[in-house]
């Protein structure tokens, strides 16, 4: 979607107050004032798109401190991303004339980790990173010889299934996965949990479960954190899962000073286990709650808001709301359908060139995409059509590509190679099955990346033993080559180039030397 004359991001953030003042309106709408003034007890703020929810949250925190004299250390504001938490913190700091008050702004991840670090001495290296998760799942695919069209797609999808199963407070063995059949899912899950245990690490879902069990089993610790966070504000509540919700309720009790802000119409993370229906459950759990609707849209034109409203009204399981645009009527959206993504991107590039020719600055044109996967393809086509692009999102620059990272890991392994032992285990794990040598991550960890010990583990499999002998020989050779020769050896002798061709084919991509 192309949006000419888009407002710069920072202007969008502060649009609520600016637009209201331009139109001679009060600083806040009546609904915003009600939300900001709310003091004690549960409240749900149904905040439509562009309704100034961040403004409401930050001003409510300010109001709690300045008008209600709440200790800033007793206020917790929870968001779903680091970027949102940091934006909220900066907005609040600006609101307080640059003063840094000790209000806790954080993600669910950071808040639960803080609790576990305090109560159970967890450290940063106890947490399993996304990349470690991906590597574990890919090793499991190899070990279980799972036949998948795309290893990357399967990995991402089953990671979502695992997170969803563990976050919904149900027996994971009763969970119905979307990635594969239940039997295979359980096998992958069991292997994943075993790998985590071997590496002595926990993932995000484990952190949730550990916090929940800690609070449930040790009331005195729960009471301590209830006293630490007397006022709890949750942003983007529609994205919450069952386990997160239960923990938030536990921390908020017994005073129940819980203030949730969300919009069930904007719930897009069901595949990750979010449950927008928990907004309805909130109403049942807290029957004495105050409900506030923010229905003014300060961000979009009337034409855009009306079109979106006509579409979303077909979703019947929702809170009824009548979103109204505060801005001008605007040009009706131009909706087009294309047969292929390539044709869509080419047409978009032509449209941009037309805008620029008509005097619109390139910096005033934005392209929004569904996810980061498509960005590099779009940039490639745009640049071939002489349309320059800029993005804050990290795309595949040379040093960020899989090929660069793999070659680098091969060179690091060779450099640390000593008598059949690799002293860089992490790099060794990264390349051990590129190309496939049928060797598991678990075996590498147990052997300490020692070829002879690995041969003992796989003594029953002649093919794997032969692969290990070849690898030992290759690493010894690479260690004695100059960089140019080493890269060529990796590509042509080891067979990494053939591996790339096969990989490109499974991904439905072309391979270019």
XYZ file of C-alpha atoms in Angstrom, residues 127-484:
358
model
C 17.147 -17.222 28.575
C 16.892 -18.990 25.252
C 17.248 -16.510 22.386
C 15.074 -16.696 19.262
C 18.106 -17.750 17.222
C 18.898 -20.546 19.683
C 15.270 -21.672 19.439
C 15.466 -21.738 15.649
C 18.702 -23.728 15.667
C 17.282 -26.282 18.103
C 14.149 -26.820 16.007
C 16.176 -27.152 12.804
C 18.391 -29.761 14.436
C 15.288 -31.652 15.544
C 13.973 -31.609 11.967
C 17.226 -33.239 10.842
C 17.339 -35.731 13.713
C 13.726 -36.866 13.269
C 14.149 -36.798 9.464
C 11.021 -34.678 9.061
C 10.189 -34.117 5.398
C 9.170 -30.464 4.980
C 8.962 -28.230 1.899
C 10.574 -25.333 3.774
C 12.613 -25.860 6.921
C 12.384 -22.143 7.774
C 8.593 -21.997 7.423
C 8.123 -25.201 9.424
C 10.463 -23.920 12.145
C 8.669 -20.585 12.543
C 5.248 -22.200 12.432
C 5.997 -24.903 14.992
C 7.659 -22.315 17.270
C 4.338 -20.442 17.216
C 2.490 -23.691 17.986
C 4.807 -24.455 20.911
C 4.369 -20.951 22.319
C 0.624 -21.132 21.894
C 0.366 -24.560 23.531
C 2.440 -23.498 26.536
C 0.785 -20.097 26.928
C -2.835 -21.217 26.999
C -2.722 -23.001 30.354
C -3.800 -26.321 28.905
C -2.102 -29.703 28.727
C 0.242 -29.348 25.761
C -0.591 -32.926 24.752
C -4.215 -31.883 24.252
C -3.205 -28.986 22.009
C -4.202 -29.117 18.324
C -1.286 -27.768 16.273
C -1.688 -26.156 12.854
C 1.839 -26.975 11.626
C 1.646 -30.761 11.618
C -0.282 -33.660 13.099
C -0.459 -34.004 16.872
C 1.833 -37.042 17.075
C 4.686 -35.287 15.257
C 4.106 -32.103 17.255
C 4.509 -33.996 20.545
C 7.732 -35.599 19.280
C 9.181 -32.213 18.309
C 8.014 -30.640 21.572
C 9.566 -33.425 23.675
C 12.878 -33.084 21.827
C 12.760 -29.294 22.194
C 12.143 -29.503 25.934
C 14.985 -32.037 26.297
C 17.414 -29.744 24.434
C 16.441 -26.838 26.682
C 17.028 -28.952 29.757
C 20.448 -30.052 28.476
C 21.499 -26.447 27.910
C 19.953 -25.405 31.252
C 17.896 -22.627 29.669
C 14.286 -21.432 29.664
C 12.190 -19.799 26.970
C 9.638 -16.995 27.317
C 6.737 -19.382 27.909
C 8.737 -21.081 30.674
C 9.224 -17.684 32.298
C 5.457 -17.168 32.325
C 4.847 -20.598 33.819
C 7.601 -20.192 36.413
C 6.204 -16.825 37.512
C 2.692 -18.213 37.718
C 3.804 -21.236 39.762
C 5.999 -19.050 41.993
C 3.080 -16.779 42.849
C 0.678 -19.696 43.280
C 2.979 -21.748 45.518
C 4.464 -18.905 47.555
C 1.790 -16.403 48.649
C 4.328 -14.317 50.587
C 6.289 -13.649 47.355
C 3.079 -12.786 45.501
C 2.128 -10.374 48.309
C 5.528 -8.716 48.017
C 5.049 -8.008 44.283
C 1.441 -6.922 44.831
C 2.839 -4.276 47.158
C 5.578 -3.355 44.667
C 3.078 -2.757 41.832
C -0.028 -1.182 43.311
C -1.201 0.190 39.954
C -0.960 -1.913 36.781
C -1.592 -0.570 33.266
C -1.586 -2.959 30.280
C -1.286 -1.659 26.717
C -2.505 -3.615 23.625
C -4.509 -5.917 25.874
C -6.063 -7.642 22.844
C -2.697 -9.352 22.264
C -2.536 -10.998 25.699
C -2.649 -14.767 26.229
C -4.317 -16.687 29.045
C -1.207 -17.207 31.177
C -0.150 -13.560 30.932
C -3.658 -12.497 31.923
C -3.716 -14.775 34.961
C -0.381 -13.397 36.199
C -1.526 -9.801 35.699
C -4.672 -10.561 37.714
C -2.570 -12.103 40.496
C -0.272 -9.074 40.719
C -3.216 -6.637 40.645
C -5.083 -8.341 43.506
C -6.460 -7.667 46.014
C -6.938 -3.961 45.219
C -7.524 -4.671 41.517
C -6.112 -1.365 40.346
C -5.817 -2.797 36.861
C -6.233 -0.498 33.851
C -6.304 -2.237 30.476
C -6.229 -0.541 27.089
C -6.963 -2.392 23.874
C -9.081 -2.884 20.804
C -10.430 -6.297 19.895
C -10.681 -5.109 16.271
C -6.878 -4.818 16.137
C -6.123 -8.351 17.360
C -3.760 -9.923 14.805
C -1.652 -12.281 16.928
C -4.000 -15.244 17.296
C -1.353 -17.440 15.675
C 0.917 -16.655 18.636
C -1.707 -17.539 21.209
C -3.268 -14.156 21.933
C -6.922 -14.221 22.999
C -8.841 -10.980 22.343
C -11.862 -12.684 23.899
C -10.076 -12.185 27.240
C -11.359 -8.612 27.008
C -14.854 -10.054 27.448
C -13.549 -12.286 30.247
C -12.149 -9.176 31.961
C -15.686 -7.790 32.161
C -16.836 -10.984 33.871
C -13.861 -11.147 36.235
C -14.234 -7.503 37.293
C -17.948 -6.775 37.324
C -17.389 -3.436 39.077
C -15.086 -2.198 36.273
C -15.379 1.165 34.551
C -15.678 0.960 30.754
C -14.491 3.858 28.582
C -14.712 4.097 24.788
C -12.230 6.156 22.781
C -13.936 6.507 19.416
C -12.319 9.612 17.898
C -9.706 8.772 15.265
C -7.106 11.563 15.079
C -4.806 9.760 12.647
C -6.745 9.005 9.461
C -9.120 10.762 7.081
C -12.866 10.153 7.117
C -12.638 8.183 3.867
C -10.167 5.712 5.385
C -12.016 5.371 8.698
C -15.367 4.807 6.979
C -13.920 2.113 4.731
C -12.300 0.325 7.680
C -15.531 0.542 9.691
C -17.569 -0.927 6.821
C -15.173 -3.881 6.763
C -14.764 -4.609 10.480
C -18.514 -4.509 11.169
C -18.728 -7.977 9.590
C -16.844 -9.349 12.601
C -19.750 -9.999 14.989
C -17.753 -11.192 18.025
C -16.600 -7.719 18.988
C -17.260 -4.741 21.202
C -19.605 -2.384 19.353
C -17.993 0.982 18.647
C -18.599 3.833 16.276
C -15.223 5.244 15.200
C -15.362 8.810 13.921
C -12.609 10.655 12.067
C -11.673 14.049 13.482
C -9.702 14.928 10.321
C -10.747 15.999 6.851
C -12.728 13.846 4.417
C -9.678 12.896 2.356
C -9.310 10.935 -0.879
C -11.018 7.530 -0.950
C -8.529 4.629 -0.746
C -7.555 3.080 -4.090
C -7.799 -0.697 -3.753
C -6.164 -2.907 -6.390
C -5.675 -6.660 -6.688
C -2.715 -8.269 -8.503
C -2.089 -11.815 -9.662
C 1.507 -11.911 -8.397
C 3.584 -10.099 -5.839
C 6.014 -9.057 -8.588
C 3.251 -7.320 -10.554
C 2.050 -5.637 -7.353
C 5.513 -4.284 -6.534
C 6.142 -3.121 -10.127
C 2.802 -1.276 -10.211
C 3.602 0.301 -6.832
C 6.982 1.475 -8.143
C 5.315 3.034 -11.201
C 2.821 4.786 -8.944
C 5.646 6.192 -6.821
C 7.493 7.456 -9.889
C 4.282 9.218 -10.947
C 3.927 10.844 -7.512
C 7.513 12.072 -7.637
C 7.063 13.414 -11.166
C 4.038 15.354 -9.913
C 6.156 17.076 -7.250
C 5.718 14.884 -4.177
C 8.974 14.415 -2.298
C 10.197 10.806 -1.952
C 10.506 11.372 1.801
C 6.727 11.943 1.914
C 5.896 8.527 0.444
C 5.654 5.370 2.555
C 5.197 1.725 1.620
C 3.650 -0.523 4.271
C 4.102 -4.299 4.069
C 2.575 -7.196 5.986
C 5.880 -8.449 7.375
C 9.641 -8.092 7.008
C 10.003 -11.088 4.675
C 8.901 -9.041 1.646
C 11.045 -5.947 2.251
C 14.194 -7.116 0.484
C 12.281 -8.320 -2.585
C 10.480 -4.978 -2.791
C 13.722 -3.033 -2.487
C 15.361 -5.130 -5.213
C 12.536 -4.505 -7.704
C 12.252 -0.816 -6.764
C 15.962 -0.235 -7.277
C 15.880 -2.046 -10.644
C 13.224 0.510 -11.639
C 15.312 3.441 -10.331
C 13.189 4.000 -7.231
C 15.484 4.600 -4.257
C 14.365 3.251 -0.890
C 15.118 3.652 2.799
C 14.028 1.469 5.691
C 14.713 1.352 9.411
C 14.129 -2.390 9.282
C 17.263 -4.505 9.042
C 17.335 -6.228 5.656
C 19.792 -8.575 4.028
C 22.927 -6.503 3.760
C 26.026 -8.576 2.993
C 26.986 -9.127 6.634
C 23.401 -10.044 7.536
C 22.964 -12.784 4.956
C 22.888 -16.485 5.729
C 25.726 -17.113 3.250
C 28.034 -14.561 4.877
C 27.331 -15.945 8.351
C 27.875 -19.557 7.257
C 31.162 -18.815 5.476
C 32.317 -16.844 8.503
C 31.463 -19.774 10.798
C 33.397 -22.190 8.556
C 36.448 -19.909 8.692
C 36.150 -19.508 12.468
C 35.924 -23.287 12.886
C 38.994 -23.844 10.718
C 40.915 -21.176 12.583
C 40.151 -22.865 15.926
C 40.693 -26.414 14.588
C 43.197 -28.426 16.593
C 43.698 -32.145 16.053
C 40.108 -32.914 15.155
C 38.639 -30.664 17.832
C 36.851 -27.382 17.133
C 37.305 -24.858 19.921
C 34.407 -22.728 18.630
C 31.440 -24.981 19.401
C 28.788 -22.366 18.527
C 30.211 -21.870 15.000
C 30.614 -25.634 14.605
C 26.934 -26.182 15.413
C 25.983 -23.530 12.841
C 27.696 -25.302 9.936
C 27.679 -28.962 10.952
C 24.726 -29.731 8.643
C 25.484 -27.269 5.846
C 25.545 -29.449 3.805
C 23.750 -32.162 5.778
C 26.003 -34.578 7.638
C 23.181 -36.142 9.723
C 24.755 -34.973 13.002
C 22.629 -33.653 15.865
C 23.231 -30.546 17.891
C 22.943 -32.626 21.069
C 25.772 -34.913 19.926
C 28.015 -31.926 19.171
C 27.379 -30.440 22.611
C 28.008 -33.749 24.384
C 31.222 -34.371 22.443
C 32.566 -30.841 22.815
C 32.863 -30.648 18.984
C 35.425 -33.483 19.071
C 35.495 -35.539 15.849
C 36.717 -38.770 17.501
C 34.042 -38.604 20.199
C 31.393 -37.922 17.553
C 32.590 -40.963 15.605
C 32.076 -43.047 18.750
C 28.513 -41.719 19.091
C 27.754 -42.575 15.445
C 29.877 -45.748 15.212
C 26.781 -47.645 14.042
C 26.337 -45.339 11.006
C 29.094 -45.653 8.372
C 27.815 -42.680 6.376
C 28.056 -40.310 9.346
C 31.520 -41.623 10.319
C 32.670 -41.004 6.735
C 31.170 -37.491 6.846
C 33.106 -36.774 10.053
C 36.406 -37.990 8.573
C 35.813 -35.774 5.529
C 35.011 -32.791 7.740
C 38.201 -33.261 9.754
C 40.218 -33.359 6.525
C 38.424 -30.295 5.098
C 38.962 -28.188 8.215
C 42.667 -29.052 8.271
C 42.927 -28.013 4.606
C 41.018 -24.741 5.048
C 43.199 -23.770 7.999
C 46.245 -23.669 5.701
C 44.631 -21.715 2.841
C 44.488 -17.961 2.253
C 41.010 -16.360 2.587
C 40.255 -16.452 -1.156
